[in-house]
């Protein structure tokens, strides 16, 4: 419902993606949840919710934990953290590394790419109408502006005609 107001703020190249979402969001979410392997999701996987040390990485902020397709956390994280100028090859390398670590039988790389694209569109549908996040220190608006730029860069690569009927 906020799409018209935010179309003016977003990259013009994603206008068609917003129009597509207006027509197909329910079908997209259903296909995504029905066809992608489920796992435990963090639900808000972004750099602000990770702590790194020499021993490894710890996750914070488990308020949105739920079951769902792992590609959602992947799309959420990459759309918030990956530089907006990252190349398709760089994104593809990350997805290939992620897929090789999954080791899920009968879940090929093309299925992960399809699910990642679907998840990007779901994240886009969720975040496109947000212009501010209150983090208590005034950085919420700047964070959302940067995230939306990164997200638009990712969404522009999504082939809409392959999301619902990829074969």
Coordinates of N, CA, C and O in Angstrom, one line a residue:
X1 N 0.8 -1.2 0.0 CA 0.0 0.0 0.0 C 0.8 1.3 0.0 O 0.4 2.3 -0.3
X2 N 2.1 1.1 0.4 CA 3.0 2.3 0.4 C 3.8 2.3 -0.8 O 4.7 3.2 -1.0
X3 N 3.6 1.4 -1.7 CA 4.5 1.3 -2.9 C 4.6 2.6 -3.7 O 5.7 3.0 -4.1
X4 N 3.5 3.3 -4.0 CA 3.6 4.5 -4.8 C 4.5 5.5 -4.2 O 5.3 6.2 -4.9
X5 N 4.4 5.7 -2.9 CA 5.2 6.7 -2.2 C 6.7 6.3 -2.3 O 7.6 7.2 -2.4
X6 N 7.0 5.1 -2.2 CA 8.4 4.6 -2.2 C 9.0 4.4 -3.5 O 10.2 4.4 -3.7
X7 N 8.1 4.3 -4.5 CA 8.6 4.2 -5.9 C 9.5 5.4 -6.3 O 10.5 5.3 -7.0
X8 N 9.1 6.5 -5.7 CA 9.8 7.8 -6.0 C 11.2 7.7 -5.3 O 12.2 8.4 -5.8
X9 N 11.4 7.0 -4.2 CA 12.7 7.0 -3.5 C 13.6 5.9 -4.1 O 14.8 5.9 -3.9
X10 N 13.0 4.9 -4.7 CA 13.8 3.7 -5.1 C 14.3 3.9 -6.5 O 13.9 4.7 -7.3
X11 N 15.3 3.0 -6.8 CA 15.9 3.0 -8.1 C 14.8 2.7 -9.1 O 14.0 1.8 -9.0
X12 N 14.6 3.6 -10.2 CA 13.6 3.4 -11.2 C 13.5 2.0 -11.8 O 12.5 1.6 -12.3
X13 N 14.7 1.4 -11.9 CA 14.7 0.0 -12.5 C 13.9 -1.0 -11.7 O 13.7 -2.1 -12.3
X14 N 13.5 -0.8 -10.5 CA 12.8 -1.8 -9.7 C 11.3 -1.5 -9.7 O 10.5 -2.2 -9.1
X15 N 10.9 -0.5 -10.5 CA 9.4 -0.2 -10.5 C 8.6 -1.4 -11.0 O 7.5 -1.7 -10.5
X16 N 9.1 -2.1 -12.0 CA 8.4 -3.3 -12.6 C 8.4 -4.4 -11.5 O 7.4 -5.1 -11.5
X17 N 9.4 -4.4 -10.7 CA 9.4 -5.5 -9.6 C 8.3 -5.2 -8.6 O 7.7 -6.1 -8.1
X18 N 8.1 -3.9 -8.3 CA 7.0 -3.6 -7.3 C 5.7 -3.9 -7.9 O 4.8 -4.4 -7.3
X19 N 5.5 -3.5 -9.2 CA 4.2 -3.9 -9.9 C 4.0 -5.4 -9.9 O 2.9 -5.9 -9.7
X20 N 5.1 -6.2 -10.1 CA 5.0 -7.6 -10.1 C 4.6 -8.1 -8.8 O 3.7 -9.0 -8.6
X21 N 5.2 -7.5 -7.7 CA 4.8 -8.0 -6.3 C 3.4 -7.7 -6.0 O 2.7 -8.4 -5.3
X22 N 2.9 -6.6 -6.5 CA 1.4 -6.2 -6.2 C 0.5 -7.3 -6.7 O -0.5 -7.6 -6.1
X23 N 0.9 -8.0 -7.8 CA 0.1 -9.0 -8.4 C 0.4 -10.4 -7.9 O -0.5 -11.3 -7.9
X24 N 1.6 -10.7 -7.5 CA 2.1 -12.1 -7.2 C 2.6 -12.4 -5.9 O 3.1 -13.5 -5.7
X25 N 2.5 -11.5 -4.9 CA 3.2 -11.7 -3.6 C 2.7 -13.0 -2.9 O 3.5 -13.8 -2.5
X26 N 1.4 -13.2 -2.9 CA 0.8 -14.4 -2.2 C 1.3 -15.7 -2.9 O 1.7 -16.6 -2.2
X27 N 1.3 -15.7 -4.2 CA 1.7 -16.9 -4.9 C 3.2 -17.1 -4.7 O 3.7 -18.2 -4.6
X28 N 4.0 -16.0 -4.7 CA 5.4 -16.1 -4.5 C 5.7 -16.7 -3.1 O 6.5 -17.6 -3.0
X29 N 5.1 -16.2 -2.1 CA 5.4 -16.7 -0.7 C 5.0 -18.2 -0.6 O 5.7 -19.0 0.0
X30 N 3.8 -18.5 -1.2 CA 3.4 -19.9 -1.1 C 4.4 -20.8 -1.8 O 4.8 -21.8 -1.3
X31 N 4.8 -20.5 -3.0 CA 5.8 -21.3 -3.8 C 7.1 -21.4 -3.0 O 7.7 -22.5 -2.9
X32 N 7.6 -20.3 -2.4 CA 8.8 -20.3 -1.7 C 8.8 -21.2 -0.5 O 9.6 -22.0 -0.3
X33 N 7.7 -21.1 0.3 CA 7.6 -21.9 1.5 C 7.3 -23.4 1.2 O 7.8 -24.3 1.9
X34 N 6.7 -23.6 0.1 CA 6.3 -25.0 -0.3 C 7.5 -25.8 -0.9 O 7.6 -27.0 -0.8
X35 N 8.4 -25.1 -1.6 CA 9.4 -25.7 -2.4 C 10.8 -25.7 -1.8 O 11.7 -26.5 -2.2
X36 N 11.1 -24.7 -1.0 CA 12.5 -24.6 -0.4 C 12.6 -25.4 0.9 O 11.7 -25.5 1.7
X37 N 13.8 -26.0 1.1 CA 13.9 -26.7 2.4 C 13.9 -25.8 3.6 O 14.5 -24.7 3.5
X38 N 13.2 -26.2 4.6 CA 13.1 -25.4 5.8 C 14.2 -25.7 6.8 O 14.7 -26.8 6.9
X39 N 14.5 -24.7 7.6 CA 15.4 -24.8 8.7 C 15.0 -23.7 9.8 O 14.0 -23.1 9.7
X40 N 15.8 -23.6 10.7 CA 15.6 -22.5 11.7 C 16.2 -21.2 11.2 O 17.4 -21.2 10.8
X41 N 15.4 -20.2 11.2 CA 15.8 -18.9 10.7 C 16.0 -17.9 11.8 O 15.3 -18.0 12.8
X42 N 17.0 -17.1 11.6 CA 17.2 -16.0 12.6 C 16.2 -14.9 12.4 O 15.6 -14.5 13.4
X43 N 15.8 -14.6 11.2 CA 14.8 -13.7 10.9 C 15.2 -12.2 10.8 O 14.4 -11.4 10.2
X44 N 16.3 -11.8 11.3 CA 16.8 -10.5 11.3 C 18.3 -10.5 11.2 O 19.1 -9.9 11.9
X45 N 18.8 -11.3 10.2 CA 20.2 -11.6 10.1 C 20.9 -10.5 9.3 O 20.8 -10.4 8.1
X46 N 21.5 -9.6 10.0 CA 22.3 -8.5 9.5 C 23.5 -8.2 10.3 O 23.6 -8.8 11.5
X47 N 24.5 -7.5 9.8 CA 25.7 -7.3 10.6 C 25.5 -6.8 12.0 O 26.3 -7.1 12.9
X48 N 24.5 -5.9 12.2 CA 24.3 -5.4 13.6 C 24.0 -6.5 14.6 O 24.1 -6.3 15.8
X49 N 23.6 -7.7 14.1 CA 23.2 -8.8 15.0 C 24.2 -9.9 15.0 O 23.9 -11.0 15.3
X50 N 25.4 -9.6 14.6 CA 26.6 -10.5 14.6 C 27.7 -9.9 15.4 O 28.0 -8.7 15.3
X51 N 28.4 -10.8 16.1 CA 29.6 -10.4 16.8 C 30.7 -11.3 16.4 O 30.5 -12.5 16.4
X52 N 31.8 -10.8 16.0 CA 33.0 -11.5 15.5 C 34.1 -11.5 16.5 O 34.4 -10.5 17.1
X53 N 34.8 -12.6 16.6 CA 36.0 -12.7 17.4 C 37.0 -13.7 16.8 O 36.6 -14.3 15.7
X54 N 38.1 -13.9 17.4 CA 39.1 -14.8 16.8 C 38.5 -16.2 16.9 O 38.9 -17.1 16.1
X55 N 37.7 -16.5 17.8 CA 37.1 -17.8 17.9 C 36.0 -18.1 17.0 O 35.6 -19.3 16.8
X56 N 35.4 -17.1 16.4 CA 34.3 -17.3 15.5 C 33.3 -16.2 15.5 O 33.6 -15.0 15.7
X57 N 32.0 -16.5 15.3 CA 30.9 -15.6 15.2 C 29.8 -16.0 16.1 O 29.5 -17.1 16.2
X58 N 29.2 -15.0 16.7 CA 28.0 -15.2 17.5 C 26.8 -14.4 17.0 O 27.0 -13.3 16.5
X59 N 25.6 -15.0 17.1 CA 24.4 -14.3 16.6 C 23.7 -13.7 17.8 O 23.7 -14.2 18.9
X60 N 23.2 -12.5 17.6 CA 22.4 -11.8 18.6 C 21.0 -11.5 18.1 O 20.7 -11.7 17.0
X61 N 20.1 -11.1 19.1 CA 18.8 -10.6 18.7 C 17.9 -11.7 18.1 O 17.7 -11.8 16.9
X62 N 17.4 -12.6 18.9 CA 16.6 -13.7 18.4 C 15.1 -13.5 18.5 O 14.4 -14.5 18.7
X63 N 14.7 -12.3 18.4 CA 13.2 -12.0 18.6 C 12.4 -12.5 17.4 O 11.2 -12.6 17.5
X64 N 13.0 -12.7 16.2 CA 12.2 -13.1 15.0 C 12.5 -14.5 14.6 O 12.3 -14.9 13.4
X65 N 13.1 -15.4 15.5 CA 13.4 -16.7 15.1 C 12.1 -17.5 14.7 O 11.1 -17.3 15.4
X66 N 12.2 -18.3 13.7 CA 11.1 -19.1 13.2 C 11.6 -20.2 12.2 O 12.8 -20.1 11.9
X67 N 10.8 -21.0 11.8 CA 11.1 -22.0 10.8 C 10.8 -21.5 9.5 O 9.8 -20.8 9.3
X68 N 11.6 -21.8 8.5 CA 11.4 -21.3 7.1 C 12.5 -21.7 6.2 O 13.5 -22.2 6.6
X69 N 12.5 -21.3 4.9 CA 13.5 -21.5 4.0 C 14.8 -20.8 4.3 O 14.8 -19.5 4.6
X70 N 15.9 -21.4 4.4 CA 17.2 -20.8 4.7 C 17.6 -19.7 3.7 O 18.3 -18.8 4.1
X71 N 17.1 -19.8 2.5 CA 17.4 -18.7 1.5 C 16.9 -17.4 2.0 O 17.4 -16.3 1.6
X72 N 15.9 -17.3 2.9 CA 15.4 -16.1 3.4 C 16.5 -15.3 4.2 O 16.8 -14.2 3.9
X73 N 17.1 -16.0 5.2 CA 18.2 -15.4 5.9 C 19.4 -15.0 5.0 O 20.0 -14.0 5.2
X74 N 19.6 -15.8 4.0 CA 20.7 -15.5 3.1 C 20.4 -14.2 2.3 O 21.3 -13.3 2.2
X75 N 19.2 -14.1 1.8 CA 18.8 -12.9 1.0 C 18.8 -11.7 1.9 O 19.2 -10.6 1.5
X76 N 18.2 -11.9 3.1 CA 18.1 -10.8 4.0 C 19.5 -10.2 4.4 O 19.8 -9.0 4.4
X77 N 20.4 -11.2 4.7 CA 21.8 -10.8 5.1 C 22.5 -10.1 3.9 O 23.1 -9.0 4.0
X78 N 22.5 -10.8 2.7 CA 23.3 -10.2 1.6 C 22.7 -8.9 1.1 O 23.5 -8.0 0.8
X79 N 21.4 -8.8 1.2 CA 20.8 -7.5 0.7 C 21.1 -6.3 1.7 O 21.1 -5.2 1.3
X80 N 21.5 -6.7 2.9 CA 21.8 -5.6 3.9 C 23.3 -5.4 3.9 O 23.8 -4.3 4.3
X81 N 24.1 -6.4 3.6 CA 25.6 -6.3 3.8 C 26.4 -6.2 2.6 O 27.5 -5.6 2.6
X82 N 26.0 -6.7 1.5 CA 26.8 -6.7 0.3 C 26.8 -5.4 -0.4 O 25.7 -4.7 -0.6
X83 N 27.9 -4.9 -0.8 CA 28.1 -3.6 -1.4 C 27.2 -3.5 -2.7 O 27.0 -4.5 -3.4
X84 N 26.5 -2.4 -2.9 CA 25.6 -2.3 -4.0 C 26.3 -2.4 -5.3 O 25.6 -2.6 -6.3
X85 N 27.6 -2.3 -5.4 CA 28.3 -2.4 -6.6 C 28.9 -3.8 -6.8 O 29.7 -4.0 -7.8
X86 N 28.5 -4.7 -6.0 CA 29.0 -6.1 -6.1 C 28.6 -6.6 -7.5 O 27.5 -6.3 -7.9
X87 N 29.5 -7.4 -8.1 CA 29.1 -7.9 -9.4 C 28.3 -9.2 -9.3 O 28.2 -9.8 -8.2
X88 N 27.7 -9.6 -10.4 CA 26.9 -10.8 -10.4 C 27.8 -12.0 -10.1 O 27.4 -12.9 -9.5
X89 N 29.1 -11.9 -10.6 CA 30.0 -13.0 -10.3 C 30.3 -13.1 -8.8 O 30.4 -14.2 -8.3
X90 N 30.5 -12.0 -8.2 CA 30.7 -12.0 -6.7 C 29.6 -12.6 -6.0 O 29.7 -13.4 -5.1
X91 N 28.3 -12.2 -6.3 CA 27.1 -12.7 -5.7 C 27.1 -14.2 -6.0 O 26.8 -15.0 -5.1
X92 N 27.4 -14.6 -7.2 CA 27.3 -16.0 -7.6 C 28.3 -16.9 -6.8 O 28.0 -18.0 -6.3
X93 N 29.5 -16.3 -6.6 CA 30.5 -17.0 -5.8 C 30.1 -17.2 -4.3 O 30.3 -18.3 -3.8
X94 N 29.4 -16.2 -3.8 CA 28.9 -16.4 -2.4 C 27.8 -17.5 -2.4 O 27.8 -18.3 -1.5
X95 N 26.9 -17.4 -3.3 CA 25.9 -18.4 -3.4 C 26.4 -19.8 -3.6 O 26.0 -20.8 -3.0
X96 N 27.5 -20.0 -4.4 CA 28.1 -21.3 -4.6 C 28.7 -21.8 -3.3 O 28.6 -23.0 -3.0
X97 N 29.4 -20.9 -2.6 CA 30.1 -21.3 -1.4 C 29.0 -21.7 -0.4 O 29.1 -22.7 0.4
X98 N 27.9 -21.0 -0.3 CA 26.8 -21.3 0.6 C 26.2 -22.6 0.3 O 26.0 -23.5 1.2
X99 N 26.0 -22.8 -1.0 CA 25.4 -24.1 -1.4 C 26.3 -25.3 -1.1 O 25.8 -26.3 -0.6
X100 N 27.6 -25.1 -1.3 CA 28.5 -26.3 -1.0 C 28.5 -26.6 0.5 O 28.7 -27.7 0.8
X101 N 28.3 -25.6 1.3 CA 28.3 -25.8 2.8 C 27.0 -26.4 3.2 O 27.0 -27.1 4.3
X102 N 25.9 -26.3 2.5 CA 24.6 -26.8 2.9 C 24.6 -28.3 2.9 O 24.1 -28.9 3.8
X103 N 25.1 -28.9 1.9 CA 25.1 -30.4 1.7 C 23.7 -31.0 2.0 O 23.5 -31.9 2.7
X104 N 22.7 -30.4 1.3 CA 21.3 -31.0 1.4 C 21.1 -31.9 0.2 O 21.2 -31.4 -0.9
X105 N 20.8 -33.2 0.4 CA 20.5 -34.1 -0.7 C 19.3 -33.5 -1.5 O 18.4 -33.0 -1.0
X106 N 19.4 -33.7 -2.8 CA 18.4 -33.3 -3.8 C 18.0 -31.8 -3.8 O 16.9 -31.4 -4.1
X107 N 19.0 -31.0 -3.4 CA 18.8 -29.5 -3.4 C 20.0 -29.0 -4.2 O 21.0 -28.7 -3.7
X108 N 19.8 -28.9 -5.5 CA 20.8 -28.4 -6.4 C 21.0 -26.9 -6.4 O 20.2 -26.2 -5.8
X109 N 22.1 -26.5 -7.0 CA 22.5 -25.1 -7.0 C 21.4 -24.2 -7.7 O 21.1 -23.1 -7.2
X110 N 20.8 -24.7 -8.7 CA 19.8 -23.9 -9.4 C 18.6 -23.7 -8.5 O 17.9 -22.6 -8.6
X111 N 18.3 -24.7 -7.7 CA 17.1 -24.5 -6.8 C 17.5 -23.5 -5.7 O 16.6 -22.6 -5.4
X112 N 18.7 -23.4 -5.2 CA 19.1 -22.4 -4.3 C 19.0 -21.0 -5.0 O 18.5 -20.1 -4.3
X113 N 19.5 -20.9 -6.2 CA 19.4 -19.6 -6.9 C 18.0 -19.1 -7.0 O 17.6 -18.0 -6.8
X114 N 17.1 -20.1 -7.4 CA 15.6 -19.8 -7.5 C 15.1 -19.3 -6.1 O 14.4 -18.3 -6.0
X115 N 15.4 -20.0 -5.1 CA 14.9 -19.7 -3.7 C 15.5 -18.4 -3.2 O 14.9 -17.6 -2.6
X116 N 16.8 -18.1 -3.6 CA 17.4 -16.8 -3.2 C 16.7 -15.7 -3.9 O 16.4 -14.7 -3.3
X117 N 16.4 -15.8 -5.2 CA 15.7 -14.8 -5.9 C 14.3 -14.6 -5.3 O 13.9 -13.4 -5.2
X118 N 13.6 -15.6 -5.0 CA 12.3 -15.5 -4.4 C 12.4 -14.8 -3.0 O 11.6 -13.9 -2.7
X119 N 13.4 -15.2 -2.2 CA 13.6 -14.5 -0.9 C 14.0 -13.0 -1.1 O 13.5 -12.2 -0.3
X120 N 14.8 -12.7 -2.1 CA 15.1 -11.3 -2.3 C 13.8 -10.5 -2.5 O 13.6 -9.4 -2.0
X121 N 12.9 -11.0 -3.3 CA 11.6 -10.3 -3.6 C 10.8 -10.2 -2.3 O 10.1 -9.2 -2.1
X122 N 10.8 -11.3 -1.5 CA 10.0 -11.2 -0.3 C 10.6 -10.2 0.7 O 9.9 -9.4 1.3
X123 N 11.9 -10.1 0.8 CA 12.6 -9.1 1.6 C 12.3 -7.7 1.0 O 12.0 -6.8 1.8
X124 N 12.3 -7.6 -0.3 CA 12.0 -6.3 -0.9 C 10.5 -5.9 -0.6 O 10.3 -4.7 -0.2
X125 N 9.6 -6.8 -0.7 CA 8.2 -6.5 -0.3 C 8.1 -6.1 1.1 O 7.3 -5.2 1.4
X126 N 8.9 -6.7 2.0 CA 8.8 -6.4 3.4 C 9.4 -5.0 3.7 O 8.9 -4.2 4.5
X127 N 10.5 -4.7 3.1 CA 11.3 -3.5 3.5 C 11.0 -2.3 2.6 O 11.4 -1.2 3.0
X128 N 10.5 -2.4 1.4 CA 10.3 -1.3 0.5 C 9.5 -0.2 1.1 O 9.6 1.0 0.8
X129 N 8.6 -0.5 2.0 CA 7.7 0.5 2.6 C 8.3 1.1 3.9 O 7.6 2.0 4.5
X130 N 9.4 0.7 4.3 CA 10.0 1.2 5.6 C 11.0 2.3 5.2 O 11.9 2.2 4.4
X131 N 10.8 3.4 5.9 CA 11.8 4.5 5.7 C 12.6 4.8 6.9 O 13.5 5.6 6.9
X132 N 12.3 4.2 8.0 CA 13.0 4.4 9.2 C 12.9 3.2 10.2 O 11.9 2.6 10.2
X133 N 14.0 3.0 10.9 CA 14.0 2.0 11.9 C 14.6 2.7 13.1 O 15.7 3.3 13.0
X134 N 13.9 2.7 14.2 CA 14.4 3.4 15.4 C 15.3 2.5 16.2 O 15.0 1.4 16.7
X135 N 16.6 2.9 16.2 CA 17.6 2.1 16.8 C 18.1 2.8 18.1 O 19.1 2.4 18.7
X136 N 17.5 4.0 18.4 CA 17.9 4.7 19.6 C 19.1 5.6 19.5 O 19.4 6.3 20.5
X137 N 19.7 5.6 18.4 CA 20.9 6.4 18.3 C 20.9 7.3 17.0 O 21.9 7.8 16.6
X138 N 19.7 7.4 16.3 CA 19.6 8.2 15.2 C 20.1 7.6 13.9 O 20.1 8.3 12.8
X139 N 20.6 6.4 13.9 CA 21.2 5.9 12.7 C 20.2 5.0 11.8 O 20.6 4.5 10.8
X140 N 19.0 4.9 12.3 CA 18.0 4.0 11.6 C 17.7 4.4 10.2 O 17.7 3.6 9.3
X141 N 17.5 5.7 10.0 CA 17.2 6.2 8.7 C 18.3 6.0 7.7 O 18.1 5.6 6.6
X142 N 19.5 6.3 8.1 CA 20.7 6.1 7.3 C 20.9 4.6 6.9 O 21.2 4.2 5.8
X143 N 20.6 3.8 7.9 CA 20.8 2.3 7.7 C 19.7 1.9 6.7 O 20.1 1.1 5.7
X144 N 18.5 2.3 6.8 CA 17.5 1.9 5.8 C 17.8 2.4 4.4 O 17.5 1.7 3.4
X145 N 18.2 3.6 4.3 CA 18.6 4.2 3.0 C 19.7 3.3 2.3 O 19.6 3.0 1.1
X146 N 20.7 3.0 3.1 CA 21.8 2.2 2.5 C 21.3 0.8 2.2 O 21.6 0.2 1.1
X147 N 20.4 0.2 3.0 CA 19.9 -1.1 2.8 C 19.0 -1.1 1.6 O 19.1 -2.0 0.7
X148 N 18.2 -0.2 1.4 CA 17.3 -0.1 0.2 C 18.1 0.0 -1.1 O 17.8 -0.6 -2.1
X149 N 19.2 0.8 -1.0 CA 20.1 0.9 -2.2 C 20.7 -0.5 -2.5 O 20.7 -0.9 -3.7
X150 N 21.2 -1.2 -1.5 CA 21.8 -2.5 -1.7 C 20.8 -3.5 -2.2 O 21.0 -4.3 -3.1
X151 N 19.6 -3.4 -1.6 CA 18.5 -4.3 -1.9 C 18.1 -4.1 -3.4 O 17.9 -5.1 -4.1
X152 N 17.9 -2.9 -3.8 CA 17.5 -2.6 -5.2 C 18.6 -3.1 -6.1 O 18.2 -3.6 -7.2
X153 N 19.9 -3.0 -5.8 CA 20.9 -3.5 -6.6 C 20.8 -5.0 -6.8 O 21.0 -5.6 -7.9
X154 N 20.4 -5.7 -5.7 CA 20.2 -7.2 -5.8 C 18.9 -7.5 -6.6 O 18.9 -8.4 -7.4
X155 N 17.8 -6.8 -6.3 CA 16.5 -7.1 -6.9 C 16.5 -6.9 -8.4 O 15.9 -7.6 -9.1
X156 N 17.3 -5.9 -8.9 CA 17.4 -5.6 -10.3 C 17.8 -6.9 -11.1 O 17.5 -7.0 -12.3
X157 N 18.6 -7.8 -10.5 CA 19.1 -8.9 -11.1 C 18.0 -10.1 -11.2 O 18.3 -11.1 -11.9
X158 N 16.9 -9.9 -10.5 CA 15.9 -11.0 -10.4 C 15.1 -11.1 -11.7 O 14.6 -10.1 -12.1
X159 N 15.1 -12.3 -12.3 CA 14.3 -12.5 -13.5 C 12.9 -12.9 -13.0 O 12.7 -14.1 -12.7
X160 N 12.0 -12.0 -13.1 CA 10.6 -12.2 -12.6 C 9.9 -13.4 -13.2 O 9.1 -14.1 -12.6
X161 N 10.1 -13.6 -14.5 CA 9.4 -14.6 -15.2 C 9.9 -16.0 -14.8 O 9.2 -17.0 -15.2
X162 N 10.9 -16.1 -14.0 CA 11.4 -17.4 -13.5 C 11.0 -17.7 -12.1 O 11.3 -18.8 -11.6
X163 N 10.4 -16.8 -11.4 CA 10.2 -17.0 -9.9 C 9.1 -18.0 -9.6 O 9.2 -18.8 -8.7
X164 N 8.0 -18.0 -10.4 CA 6.9 -18.8 -10.1 C 6.9 -20.1 -10.9 O 6.4 -21.1 -10.4
X165 N 7.4 -20.1 -12.1 CA 7.5 -21.2 -12.9 C 8.9 -21.3 -13.5 O 9.0 -21.0 -14.7
X166 N 9.8 -21.7 -12.7 CA 11.2 -21.5 -13.2 C 11.7 -22.5 -14.3 O 12.7 -22.3 -14.9
X167 N 10.9 -23.5 -14.6 CA 11.4 -24.4 -15.6 C 10.8 -24.1 -17.0 O 9.9 -23.5 -17.2

